[in-house]
Short mmCIF file of C-alpha atoms in Angstrom, two decimals:
data_model
loop_
_atom_site.label_atom_id
_atom_site.label_comp_id
_atom_site.label_asym_id
_atom_site.label_seq_id
_atom_site.Cartn_x
_atom_site.Cartn_y
_atom_site.Cartn_z
CA MET M 9 91.37 -38.76 180.60
CA TRP M 10 95.06 -37.40 179.92
CA PRO M 11 95.53 -34.79 179.10
CA THR M 12 92.03 -33.42 180.78
CA LYS M 13 90.56 -30.58 179.37
CA GLN M 14 90.17 -27.71 181.77
CA HIS M 15 87.87 -25.11 181.63
CA SER M 16 88.21 -21.80 182.81
CA LEU M 17 87.04 -20.29 185.86
CA GLY M 18 84.68 -18.01 183.97
CA TRP M 19 83.03 -20.79 182.10
CA VAL M 20 82.74 -22.99 185.22
CA PHE M 21 81.11 -20.39 187.15
CA VAL M 22 78.50 -19.32 184.44
CA SER M 23 77.57 -23.02 183.65
CA ARG M 24 77.16 -24.02 187.21
CA MET M 25 75.09 -21.13 188.30
CA ILE M 26 72.90 -21.62 185.20
CA GLY M 27 72.26 -25.19 186.43
CA ILE M 28 71.40 -24.28 189.95
CA ILE M 29 68.98 -21.35 188.49
CA SER M 30 67.63 -23.72 186.41
CA PHE M 31 66.99 -26.23 189.13
CA LEU M 32 65.14 -23.39 191.27
CA ILE M 33 63.06 -22.45 188.14
CA VAL M 34 62.10 -26.38 187.66
CA VAL M 35 60.76 -26.22 191.71
CA VAL M 36 58.93 -23.20 191.26
CA LEU M 37 57.12 -24.45 187.97
CA ALA M 38 56.51 -27.69 189.64
CA ASN M 39 54.62 -26.01 192.62
CA ILE M 40 52.62 -23.72 190.48
CA LEU M 41 51.52 -26.76 188.58
CA THR M 42 50.02 -28.18 191.41
CA TYR M 43 47.08 -26.00 191.29
CA TYR M 44 46.32 -27.40 187.72
CA VAL M 45 47.26 -31.01 187.88
CA ARG M 46 45.17 -33.21 190.19
CA ASN M 47 47.28 -36.38 190.07
CA PRO M 48 48.22 -37.73 193.33
CA LEU M 49 51.09 -39.26 192.43
CA TYR M 50 52.35 -36.00 191.08
CA HIS M 51 51.58 -34.17 194.21
CA SER M 52 53.26 -36.71 196.18
CA GLY M 53 56.58 -36.16 193.85
CA VAL M 54 56.22 -32.18 194.28
CA ASP M 55 55.94 -32.80 198.09
CA PHE M 56 58.86 -35.15 198.23
CA LEU M 57 61.05 -32.46 196.05
CA ASN M 58 59.93 -29.70 198.46
CA LEU M 59 60.83 -31.87 201.27
CA ASN M 60 64.50 -32.51 200.02
CA PHE M 61 64.82 -29.01 198.35
CA TRP M 62 67.47 -27.83 200.86
CA LEU M 63 69.49 -31.42 200.41
CA LEU M 64 69.33 -31.05 196.63
CA LEU M 65 70.75 -27.36 196.85
CA LEU M 66 73.43 -28.56 199.29
CA ILE M 67 74.60 -30.99 196.83
CA GLY M 68 74.45 -28.47 193.80
CA ILE M 69 76.57 -25.93 196.04
CA ILE M 70 79.04 -28.77 196.81
CA ILE M 71 79.54 -29.66 193.27
CA PHE M 72 79.62 -26.05 192.18
CA VAL M 73 82.69 -25.25 194.90
CA ALA M 74 84.35 -28.64 193.78
CA ASP M 75 84.28 -27.56 190.33
CA MET M 76 85.57 -24.34 190.84
CA PHE M 77 88.49 -25.46 192.66
CA GLY M 78 88.81 -28.02 189.93
CA ALA M 79 89.16 -25.23 187.55
CA PHE M 80 92.36 -23.68 189.05
CA PRO M 81 95.62 -25.04 188.25
CA PHE M 82 97.87 -27.26 190.37
CA PRO M 83 98.15 -27.17 193.54
CA MET M 84 95.07 -24.99 193.96
CA ASN M 85 93.08 -27.74 192.36
CA LEU M 86 94.09 -30.42 195.25
CA PRO M 87 90.63 -29.95 197.56
CA ALA M 88 88.35 -30.52 194.33
CA PRO M 89 88.47 -34.59 194.81
CA ILE M 90 87.55 -34.43 198.45
CA ILE M 91 84.90 -32.14 198.11
CA ARG M 92 83.47 -34.03 195.28
CA ALA M 93 83.63 -37.16 197.33
CA ILE M 94 81.58 -35.44 200.11
CA GLY M 95 79.14 -34.37 197.41
CA SER M 96 78.82 -37.97 196.41
CA VAL M 97 77.97 -39.06 199.87
CA PHE M 98 74.97 -36.41 199.84
CA ILE M 99 74.02 -38.11 196.55
CA ILE M 100 73.64 -41.52 198.21
CA ALA M 101 71.67 -40.08 200.89
CA PHE M 102 69.43 -38.33 198.40
CA VAL M 103 69.07 -41.68 196.49
CA LEU M 104 67.88 -43.56 199.83
CA ARG M 105 65.31 -40.83 200.19
CA VAL M 106 64.28 -41.57 196.85
CA PHE M 107 64.05 -45.62 197.68
CA GLU M 108 61.94 -44.39 200.82
CA TRP M 109 59.73 -42.36 199.06
CA VAL M 110 59.11 -45.05 196.36
CA ASP M 111 58.15 -47.43 199.16
CA THR M 112 55.54 -45.15 200.45
CA THR M 113 54.04 -44.62 197.24
CA THR M 114 54.06 -48.23 196.04
CA GLY M 115 54.14 -50.22 199.23
CA ASN M 116 57.24 -52.00 198.51
CA ASN M 117 60.17 -52.90 201.22
CA ILE M 118 63.30 -52.11 198.90
CA TYR M 119 64.48 -48.99 201.16
CA HIS M 120 65.38 -51.35 204.35
CA TYR M 121 67.82 -52.98 201.72
CA PHE M 122 69.50 -50.19 200.40
CA TRP M 123 69.88 -48.61 203.79
CA LEU M 124 71.68 -51.59 205.24
CA LEU M 125 73.84 -51.45 201.77
CA SER M 126 74.61 -47.88 202.33
CA PHE M 127 77.04 -48.44 205.13
CA VAL M 128 79.27 -50.27 202.73
CA ILE M 129 78.59 -48.04 199.61
CA VAL M 130 79.03 -44.83 201.18
CA PRO M 131 82.75 -45.42 202.45
CA ILE M 132 83.52 -47.06 198.92
CA VAL M 133 82.02 -44.52 196.81
CA PHE M 134 83.90 -41.91 198.97
CA ILE M 135 87.39 -43.30 198.10
CA ILE M 136 86.91 -44.06 194.66
CA VAL M 137 85.97 -40.59 193.88
CA VAL M 138 88.74 -39.18 195.88
CA LEU M 139 91.33 -41.69 194.21
CA ALA M 140 89.90 -40.72 190.72
CA GLY M 141 90.38 -37.12 191.19
CA TYR M 142 93.74 -37.24 192.26
CA TYR M 143 94.62 -39.79 189.50
CA GLU M 144 93.31 -37.52 187.07
CA ILE M 145 95.20 -34.50 188.66
CA ILE M 146 98.46 -36.65 188.52
CA CYS M 147 97.62 -37.70 184.77
CA ASP M 148 97.34 -34.15 183.83
CA LEU M 149 100.48 -32.92 185.61
CA TRP M 150 102.34 -36.02 183.70
CA ALA M 151 100.82 -35.14 180.37
CA LYS M 152 101.89 -31.36 180.61
CA ALA M 153 105.18 -32.10 181.92
CA LYS M 154 105.76 -34.29 178.72
CA ILE M 155 104.32 -31.73 176.50
CA ARG M 156 106.80 -29.21 178.00
CA GLU M 157 109.76 -31.45 178.03
CA GLU M 158 109.19 -31.90 174.11
CA SER M 159 108.67 -28.33 173.59
CA GLU M 160 112.18 -27.73 175.44
CA ILE M 161 113.90 -30.46 173.34
CA VAL M 162 112.36 -28.57 170.13
CA VAL M 163 113.52 -25.48 171.19
CA ALA M 164 117.17 -26.67 172.19
CA GLU M 165 117.65 -28.50 168.92
CA GLU M 166 116.55 -25.57 167.04
CA ALA M 167 118.92 -23.14 169.06
CA GLY M 168 121.84 -25.32 168.67
CA PRO M 169 124.40 -26.93 170.93
CA ALA M 170 124.86 -24.82 173.90
CA PRO M 171 128.33 -23.63 175.06
CA CYS M 172 129.88 -25.63 177.98
CA LEU M 173 129.64 -23.95 181.20
CA PRO M 174 131.67 -24.82 184.38
CA THR M 175 129.36 -26.69 186.81
CA THR M 176 129.53 -25.97 190.33
CA ASN M 177 128.41 -28.50 192.98
CA SER M 178 128.02 -25.81 195.90
CA PRO M 179 124.77 -26.32 198.22
CA LYS M 180 122.09 -23.61 197.67
CA SER M 181 122.24 -20.86 200.48
CA TRP M 182 119.01 -19.96 202.51
CA GLU M 183 118.75 -16.92 200.51
CA ASP M 184 118.44 -18.87 197.31
CA ILE M 185 115.63 -21.19 198.82
CA GLY M 186 113.68 -17.97 199.92
CA ALA M 187 114.09 -16.28 196.49
CA GLU M 188 112.46 -19.85 194.95
CA LEU M 189 109.73 -19.59 197.68
CA ARG M 190 108.96 -16.12 196.91
CA LEU M 191 109.11 -16.74 192.94
CA MET M 192 107.00 -19.61 193.41
CA LEU M 193 104.31 -17.60 195.58
CA TYR M 194 104.56 -14.94 192.81
CA ASP M 195 103.83 -17.32 190.24
CA LEU M 196 100.85 -18.92 191.85
CA LEU M 197 99.16 -15.78 192.65
CA HIS M 198 99.78 -14.50 189.12
CA ARG M 199 98.17 -17.60 187.80
CA PHE M 200 95.30 -17.28 190.21
CA ARG M 201 94.63 -13.69 188.71
CA GLU M 202 94.91 -14.83 185.23
CA GLU M 203 92.29 -17.56 186.02
CA ILE M 204 89.96 -15.03 187.47
CA ARG M 205 90.27 -12.76 184.71
CA LYS M 206 89.28 -15.37 181.99
CA LYS M 207 85.86 -15.45 180.81
#
């Protein structure tokens, strides 16, 4: 996944909101169909969906926030892997509830085993999601830096040899460091504003 395809902030916002709205529509339609469908398994599934509605909505919001941070350029995308890892923990909690519901409907006893395994699975999944997210960010930065270096080499070759200038090894003053920090903050705010304006 390097370089990764980074969608604009507007595209991520619209697509994730469509997903959340679609989920709400499915829940409403499923509850309306309970008046017409007499299958007890269907009624049990809708009751399970209603009981876990807020958990599913919370998972959708967490993933939405993570994707929003992931759409920002570095370093504003650094919280995204941690937020995704938190969302993965809630997804595991929902999967455990699914196994519990299967036990109640079929009479099996598989929930107990998965509940015990969750104490091992949850930290492993959390660490894997965090490491994979930061690995993706690092690979993306490395690929962009390589592309930038190649473009600078091409521009330098087209411009011809640069005149030799005397180099000085004098240390930077605090004023120079402050000016660089102000320039960096301005660049971050400018890129943030450009990402928001994108559609």
